[in-house]
């Protein structure tokens, strides 16, 4: 539990965690930093950039297609299913040995779900987005259910969000939270 | 005519099958999830009512924290991939396609010696192929040049 902050200027995703323990997490470039009592305790590579997170997509207003428009993925197939529009995105040919297709579903113009596949068409992970929050024209899901499919079974993770604030002019130090030197 | 009708019927059936698969793909069993997360929801309510409390400050005998582990880690999803190749892609492919960065990704994400070895082998294969390609290129290119 806690708060998460993202400022496009700083390109940092900052988590101020209060439970289970008080700690701060800062993701910058592809580095995850865990800070406890203003001391850096963990510094680790992660294959994720702040500019490719849901926070950035929401601010750019392209969350509804999961930010895939400006990537190496292109639309391979679109179909309507009741109120749902399902789009299949496939990676560029040169990446097809490494990355599989991504299926994105939208309902009433909002992102409803994303499913990630391996190059051999095995479902790896899916994310479902529910009950959108809205503030200053920016929408963000209030609940994200993530199901990860592993060899030993599936793992479920739920993230819930509330109190969405956009363009806050205060708390700059919290958005640009400094990472201490280890 | 029968053939056309049959083909249309088959296509329609396949489309329904495809559509049904998507409906199922983007739905979850809410009851199952609620049951799975019931204890965590109760714990969340307890924490909200006791602002600022941490897990270590809750009495371990409290039933709300029975079977609860502190994995307050954004890498939770990634760490759950320990021992498995990143994104389900074989480690050797990471090594072949992404070379040294591919090995690094496998090393940090899987945290598994065997998977890292496979990525290193992949990296070595791509290196060997590159060297071979280069050597052949020089030999063939050299000979070709000599013909002019």
CSV table of C-alpha atoms in Angstrom, one decimal:
chain,number,residue,atom,x,y,z
A,1,UNK,CA,0.0,0.0,0.0
A,2,UNK,CA,1.2,3.5,-0.6
A,3,UNK,CA,1.3,6.0,-3.4
A,4,UNK,CA,2.8,6.0,-6.9
A,5,UNK,CA,4.0,9.1,-8.7
A,6,UNK,CA,5.1,9.8,-12.2
A,7,UNK,CA,6.3,13.0,-13.9
A,8,UNK,CA,7.1,12.9,-17.6
A,9,UNK,CA,9.8,15.5,-17.1
A,10,UNK,CA,11.8,13.3,-14.7
A,11,UNK,CA,11.0,10.0,-16.3
A,12,UNK,CA,10.9,8.4,-12.9
A,13,UNK,CA,8.2,6.1,-11.5
A,14,UNK,CA,8.3,6.6,-7.7
A,15,UNK,CA,6.5,4.3,-5.3
A,16,UNK,CA,6.2,5.6,-1.7
A,17,UNK,CA,5.3,2.3,0.1
A,18,UNK,CA,3.7,2.4,3.5
A,19,UNK,CA,2.8,-1.3,4.0
A,20,UNK,CA,4.0,-4.0,4.5
A,21,UNK,CA,7.1,-1.9,5.2
A,22,UNK,CA,8.0,1.8,4.8
A,23,UNK,CA,10.2,2.1,1.8
A,24,UNK,CA,10.6,4.0,-1.4
A,25,UNK,CA,11.1,2.5,-4.8
A,26,UNK,CA,12.4,4.6,-7.7
A,27,UNK,CA,12.5,3.2,-11.3
A,28,UNK,CA,14.6,5.2,-13.6
A,29,UNK,CA,15.9,4.0,-17.0
A,30,UNK,CA,16.0,0.3,-16.5
A,31,UNK,CA,17.2,0.4,-12.9
A,32,UNK,CA,15.0,-0.4,-9.9
A,33,UNK,CA,16.2,1.3,-6.6
A,34,UNK,CA,14.9,0.4,-3.2
A,35,UNK,CA,15.4,3.1,-0.5
A,36,UNK,CA,14.8,2.6,3.2
A,37,UNK,CA,15.4,5.5,5.6
A,38,UNK,CA,17.0,7.5,2.8
A,39,UNK,CA,19.6,4.8,2.2
A,40,UNK,CA,19.8,2.8,-1.0
A,41,UNK,CA,19.5,-0.8,-0.1
A,42,UNK,CA,18.9,-2.4,-3.5
A,43,UNK,CA,19.9,-1.4,-7.0
A,44,UNK,CA,18.8,-3.8,-9.7
A,45,UNK,CA,18.3,-4.0,-13.5
A,46,UNK,CA,14.8,-4.5,-14.7
A,47,UNK,CA,13.6,-4.9,-18.3
A,48,UNK,CA,11.2,-2.0,-18.0
A,49,UNK,CA,11.4,1.7,-18.8
A,50,UNK,CA,9.2,4.4,-17.1
A,51,UNK,CA,8.3,5.6,-20.6
A,52,UNK,CA,6.6,2.3,-21.4
A,53,UNK,CA,4.4,2.1,-18.3
A,54,UNK,CA,0.7,2.6,-18.0
A,55,UNK,CA,1.3,5.9,-16.3
A,56,UNK,CA,3.0,7.3,-19.4
A,57,UNK,CA,0.4,5.8,-21.7
A,58,UNK,CA,-2.4,7.3,-19.6
A,59,UNK,CA,-0.8,10.8,-19.8
A,60,UNK,CA,-0.3,10.4,-23.5
A,61,UNK,CA,-3.9,9.4,-23.9
A,62,UNK,CA,-3.0,6.2,-25.7
A,63,UNK,CA,-3.7,3.8,-22.9
A,64,UNK,CA,-6.6,2.3,-25.0
A,65,UNK,CA,-4.2,0.6,-27.3
A,66,UNK,CA,-1.6,-0.1,-24.6
A,67,UNK,CA,0.9,2.3,-26.2
A,68,UNK,CA,1.5,-0.2,-29.0
A,69,UNK,CA,1.0,2.4,-31.8
A,70,UNK,CA,4.6,3.7,-31.7
A,71,UNK,CA,6.4,0.4,-31.2
A,72,UNK,CA,7.7,-2.4,-33.4
A,73,UNK,CA,4.2,-4.0,-33.3
A,74,UNK,CA,1.7,-3.5,-36.0
A,75,UNK,CA,-2.0,-4.4,-36.2
A,76,UNK,CA,-2.6,-7.8,-37.8
A,77,UNK,CA,-6.3,-8.3,-37.2
A,78,UNK,CA,-9.3,-6.3,-35.8
A,79,UNK,CA,-12.7,-7.7,-35.0
A,80,UNK,CA,-15.8,-6.6,-33.1
A,81,UNK,CA,-17.3,-8.9,-30.5
A,82,UNK,CA,-20.5,-7.5,-29.0
A,83,UNK,CA,-19.3,-4.3,-27.2
A,84,UNK,CA,-15.7,-5.4,-27.4
A,85,UNK,CA,-13.2,-4.6,-30.1
A,86,UNK,CA,-10.3,-7.0,-30.2
A,87,UNK,CA,-7.1,-6.1,-31.9
A,88,UNK,CA,-4.2,-8.5,-32.5
A,89,UNK,CA,-0.8,-6.9,-32.7
A,90,UNK,CA,2.2,-8.8,-34.1
A,91,UNK,CA,5.9,-7.8,-33.8
A,92,UNK,CA,8.1,-6.9,-36.8
A,93,UNK,CA,9.3,-10.0,-38.7
A,94,UNK,CA,12.9,-9.7,-37.3
A,95,UNK,CA,11.5,-9.8,-33.7
A,96,UNK,CA,9.1,-12.7,-34.2
A,97,UNK,CA,11.6,-15.3,-33.0
A,98,UNK,CA,11.8,-13.4,-29.6
A,99,UNK,CA,8.4,-11.8,-29.2
A,100,UNK,CA,4.9,-13.2,-29.7
A,101,UNK,CA,1.6,-11.5,-30.5
A,102,UNK,CA,-0.3,-9.2,-28.1
A,103,UNK,CA,-4.1,-9.2,-28.1
A,104,UNK,CA,-5.7,-6.0,-26.9
A,105,UNK,CA,-9.4,-5.6,-26.2
A,106,UNK,CA,-11.3,-2.4,-25.8
A,107,UNK,CA,-14.8,-1.8,-24.5
A,108,UNK,CA,-16.6,1.5,-25.0
A,109,UNK,CA,-13.2,3.0,-26.2
A,110,UNK,CA,-11.4,2.0,-23.0
A,111,UNK,CA,-8.7,-0.6,-22.5
A,112,UNK,CA,-10.4,-3.8,-21.1
A,113,UNK,CA,-7.6,-6.3,-21.4
A,114,UNK,CA,-4.2,-7.2,-22.8
A,115,UNK,CA,-2.9,-10.8,-23.4
A,116,UNK,CA,0.8,-11.5,-24.1
A,117,UNK,CA,1.9,-14.6,-26.0
A,118,UNK,CA,5.2,-16.3,-26.6
A,119,UNK,CA,6.5,-16.7,-30.2
A,120,UNK,CA,5.1,-20.3,-30.1
A,121,UNK,CA,1.6,-18.8,-29.3
A,122,UNK,CA,1.5,-19.8,-25.6
A,123,UNK,CA,-0.4,-17.4,-23.3
A,124,UNK,CA,2.2,-16.0,-20.9
A,125,UNK,CA,0.3,-13.2,-19.1
A,126,UNK,CA,-2.9,-11.3,-19.3
A,127,UNK,CA,-4.0,-8.0,-17.6
A,128,UNK,CA,-7.6,-6.9,-17.1
A,129,UNK,CA,-8.5,-3.3,-16.5
A,130,UNK,CA,-11.6,-2.3,-14.6
A,131,UNK,CA,-13.6,0.7,-13.3
A,132,UNK,CA,-11.8,3.7,-14.7
A,133,UNK,CA,-10.9,6.8,-12.6
A,134,UNK,CA,-11.0,10.2,-14.4
A,135,UNK,CA,-9.3,13.5,-13.6
A,136,UNK,CA,-8.5,16.4,-15.9
A,137,UNK,CA,-9.3,14.4,-19.0
A,138,UNK,CA,-6.9,11.6,-18.0
A,139,UNK,CA,-8.3,8.1,-17.3
A,140,UNK,CA,-6.7,5.3,-15.4
A,141,UNK,CA,-8.0,1.9,-14.3
A,142,UNK,CA,-9.0,1.7,-10.7
A,143,UNK,CA,-8.3,-2.0,-10.7
A,144,UNK,CA,-5.8,-4.1,-12.6
A,145,UNK,CA,-5.9,-7.9,-12.4
A,146,UNK,CA,-2.8,-9.6,-13.7
A,147,UNK,CA,-2.6,-13.3,-14.3
A,148,UNK,CA,0.8,-14.8,-15.0
A,149,UNK,CA,0.9,-18.3,-16.4
A,150,UNK,CA,3.8,-20.4,-15.3
A,151,UNK,CA,4.9,-24.0,-15.7
A,152,UNK,CA,3.8,-24.7,-12.1
A,153,UNK,CA,0.4,-23.0,-12.4
A,154,UNK,CA,-1.0,-19.4,-12.5
A,155,UNK,CA,-0.2,-16.5,-10.3
A,156,UNK,CA,-2.7,-13.6,-9.7
A,157,UNK,CA,-1.8,-10.1,-8.8
A,158,UNK,CA,-4.3,-7.3,-8.1
A,159,UNK,CA,-3.4,-3.6,-8.1
A,160,UNK,CA,-6.1,-1.1,-7.0
A,161,UNK,CA,-5.8,2.7,-7.4
A,162,UNK,CA,-7.7,5.6,-6.0
A,163,UNK,CA,-7.3,9.4,-5.6
A,164,UNK,CA,-5.9,10.1,-9.1
A,165,UNK,CA,-4.3,13.5,-9.3
A,166,UNK,CA,-3.1,15.2,-12.5
A,167,UNK,CA,-0.6,18.1,-12.9
A,168,UNK,CA,0.0,18.7,-9.2
A,169,UNK,CA,2.1,21.8,-8.7
A,170,UNK,CA,3.3,20.8,-5.3
A,171,UNK,CA,5.2,17.8,-3.9
A,172,UNK,CA,7.9,18.2,-6.7
A,173,UNK,CA,10.5,16.6,-4.4
A,174,UNK,CA,8.3,13.5,-4.1
A,175,UNK,CA,7.9,13.2,-7.9
A,176,UNK,CA,11.6,13.7,-8.5
A,177,UNK,CA,12.6,11.6,-5.5
A,178,UNK,CA,16.4,11.5,-5.2
A,179,UNK,CA,18.2,8.2,-5.3
A,180,UNK,CA,21.0,8.2,-2.7
A,181,UNK,CA,24.5,6.9,-3.6
A,182,UNK,CA,25.1,3.4,-2.1
B,1,UNK,CA,-23.6,-23.7,-54.4
B,2,UNK,CA,-23.5,-26.3,-51.7
B,3,UNK,CA,-19.7,-25.8,-51.6
B,4,UNK,CA,-20.1,-22.0,-51.1
B,5,UNK,CA,-22.8,-22.5,-48.5
B,6,UNK,CA,-20.6,-25.1,-46.6
B,7,UNK,CA,-17.5,-22.8,-46.8
B,8,UNK,CA,-19.6,-19.8,-45.5
B,9,UNK,CA,-21.0,-22.0,-42.7
B,10,UNK,CA,-17.5,-23.2,-41.8
B,11,UNK,CA,-16.1,-19.7,-41.7
B,12,UNK,CA,-19.0,-18.5,-39.5
B,13,UNK,CA,-18.4,-21.4,-37.1
B,14,UNK,CA,-14.7,-20.6,-37.0
B,15,UNK,CA,-15.5,-17.0,-36.3
B,16,UNK,CA,-17.8,-17.8,-33.5
B,17,UNK,CA,-15.1,-20.1,-32.0
B,18,UNK,CA,-12.5,-17.3,-32.3
B,19,UNK,CA,-14.9,-14.7,-30.7
B,20,UNK,CA,-15.8,-17.1,-27.9
B,21,UNK,CA,-12.1,-17.6,-27.2
B,22,UNK,CA,-11.6,-13.8,-26.8
B,23,UNK,CA,-14.6,-13.4,-24.5
B,24,UNK,CA,-13.2,-16.1,-22.3
B,25,UNK,CA,-9.7,-14.7,-22.5
B,26,UNK,CA,-10.8,-11.3,-21.2
B,27,UNK,CA,-13.0,-12.6,-18.4
B,28,UNK,CA,-11.9,-13.9,-15.0
B,29,UNK,CA,-13.7,-15.9,-12.4
B,30,UNK,CA,-14.5,-13.1,-9.9
B,31,UNK,CA,-15.7,-15.5,-7.2
B,32,UNK,CA,-12.5,-17.5,-7.4
B,33,UNK,CA,-10.4,-14.3,-7.2
B,34,UNK,CA,-12.5,-12.9,-4.3
B,35,UNK,CA,-12.1,-16.1,-2.4
B,36,UNK,CA,-8.3,-16.1,-3.1
B,37,UNK,CA,-7.9,-12.5,-1.9
B,38,UNK,CA,-10.4,-12.6,1.0
B,39,UNK,CA,-7.7,-12.6,3.7
B,40,UNK,CA,-5.7,-9.9,1.9
B,41,UNK,CA,-8.8,-7.7,1.6
B,42,UNK,CA,-9.4,-8.0,5.4
B,43,UNK,CA,-5.8,-7.1,6.0
B,44,UNK,CA,-6.1,-4.1,3.8
B,45,UNK,CA,-9.1,-2.9,5.7
B,46,UNK,CA,-7.2,-3.4,9.0
B,47,UNK,CA,-4.2,-1.4,7.7
B,48,UNK,CA,-6.4,1.4,6.4
B,49,UNK,CA,-8.0,1.6,9.8
B,50,UNK,CA,-4.6,1.7,11.5
B,51,UNK,CA,-2.8,4.3,9.4
B,52,UNK,CA,1.0,4.0,9.3
B,53,UNK,CA,1.1,0.4,10.7
B,54,UNK,CA,3.7,-2.0,9.2
B,55,UNK,CA,3.6,-5.7,8.9
B,56,UNK,CA,6.4,-6.1,11.6
B,57,UNK,CA,4.2,-4.1,14.0
B,58,UNK,CA,1.2,-6.5,13.7
B,59,UNK,CA,1.2,-9.3,16.3
B,60,UNK,CA,2.3,-12.5,14.4
B,61,UNK,CA,-0.5,-14.3,16.2
B,62,UNK,CA,-3.1,-12.1,14.5
B,63,UNK,CA,-5.1,-14.3,12.1
B,64,UNK,CA,-4.9,-11.6,9.5
B,65,UNK,CA,-1.2,-12.1,9.0
B,66,UNK,CA,-1.2,-15.9,9.1
B,67,UNK,CA,0.4,-17.2,5.9
B,68,UNK,CA,1.3,-13.7,4.8
B,69,UNK,CA,4.8,-13.1,3.6
B,70,UNK,CA,6.4,-9.7,3.1
B,71,UNK,CA,7.3,-9.6,-0.5
B,72,UNK,CA,6.8,-5.9,-0.9
B,73,UNK,CA,8.7,-5.9,-4.1
B,74,UNK,CA,7.9,-4.5,-7.4
B,75,UNK,CA,10.0,-7.3,-8.8
B,76,UNK,CA,7.5,-9.7,-7.4
B,77,UNK,CA,6.3,-10.7,-10.9
B,78,UNK,CA,9.8,-10.8,-12.2
B,79,UNK,CA,11.2,-12.7,-9.2
B,80,UNK,CA,8.4,-15.2,-9.7
B,81,UNK,CA,10.1,-16.0,-13.0
B,82,UNK,CA,13.2,-17.2,-11.1
B,83,UNK,CA,14.4,-20.4,-12.7
B,84,UNK,CA,12.4,-19.7,-15.8
B,85,UNK,CA,13.6,-18.0,-19.0
B,86,UNK,CA,12.4,-14.3,-19.3
B,87,UNK,CA,9.0,-13.9,-21.1
B,88,UNK,CA,9.0,-17.6,-21.6
B,89,UNK,CA,11.5,-17.3,-24.4
B,90,UNK,CA,14.2,-19.9,-24.3
B,91,UNK,CA,17.4,-18.6,-22.8
B,92,UNK,CA,19.5,-19.7,-25.8
B,93,UNK,CA,17.4,-17.5,-28.0
B,94,UNK,CA,18.1,-14.5,-25.8
B,95,UNK,CA,21.8,-15.2,-26.1
B,96,UNK,CA,21.6,-15.7,-29.9
B,97,UNK,CA,19.4,-12.7,-30.7
B,98,UNK,CA,20.5,-10.2,-28.1
B,99,UNK,CA,24.1,-11.3,-27.5
B,100,UNK,CA,25.6,-10.0,-24.2
B,101,UNK,CA,22.6,-7.8,-23.2
B,102,UNK,CA,20.5,-11.0,-23.7
B,103,UNK,CA,22.7,-12.9,-21.3
B,104,UNK,CA,22.4,-10.0,-18.8
B,105,UNK,CA,18.6,-10.1,-19.1
B,106,UNK,CA,18.5,-13.9,-18.5
B,107,UNK,CA,21.0,-13.5,-15.6
B,108,UNK,CA,19.0,-10.8,-13.8
B,109,UNK,CA,15.5,-12.0,-14.5
B,110,UNK,CA,15.8,-15.8,-14.1
B,111,UNK,CA,18.6,-15.7,-11.5
B,112,UNK,CA,19.3,-19.2,-12.5
B,113,UNK,CA,22.7,-20.6,-13.3
B,114,UNK,CA,21.5,-23.2,-15.9
B,115,UNK,CA,19.4,-20.6,-17.8
B,116,UNK,CA,22.3,-18.2,-17.8
B,117,UNK,CA,24.6,-20.9,-19.2
B,118,UNK,CA,22.1,-21.5,-22.0
B,119,UNK,CA,22.1,-17.8,-22.8
B,120,UNK,CA,25.9,-17.8,-22.8
B,121,UNK,CA,25.9,-20.7,-25.2
B,122,UNK,CA,23.5,-18.8,-27.4
B,123,UNK,CA,25.7,-15.8,-27.3
B,124,UNK,CA,28.8,-17.9,-28.2
B,125,UNK,CA,26.9,-19.5,-31.1
B,126,UNK,CA,26.0,-16.1,-32.5
B,127,UNK,CA,29.6,-14.9,-32.0
B,128,UNK,CA,31.0,-18.0,-33.8
B,129,UNK,CA,28.6,-17.5,-36.7
B,130,UNK,CA,29.6,-13.9,-37.0
B,131,UNK,CA,33.3,-14.8,-37.0
B,132,UNK,CA,32.7,-17.5,-39.6
B,133,UNK,CA,30.7,-15.1,-41.7
B,134,UNK,CA,33.4,-12.5,-41.4
B,135,UNK,CA,36.2,-15.0,-42.3
B,136,UNK,CA,34.3,-16.4,-45.3
B,137,UNK,CA,33.4,-12.8,-46.3
B,138,UNK,CA,37.1,-11.8,-46.3
B,139,UNK,CA,38.2,-15.0,-48.2
B,140,UNK,CA,35.3,-14.9,-50.8
B,141,UNK,CA,35.4,-11.1,-51.0
B,142,UNK,CA,39.2,-11.2,-51.4
B,143,UNK,CA,39.0,-13.7,-54.2
B,144,UNK,CA,36.2,-11.8,-55.9
B,145,UNK,CA,38.3,-8.7,-55.8
B,146,UNK,CA,41.2,-10.6,-57.4
B,147,UNK,CA,39.1,-11.4,-60.4
B,148,UNK,CA,38.8,-7.7,-61.3
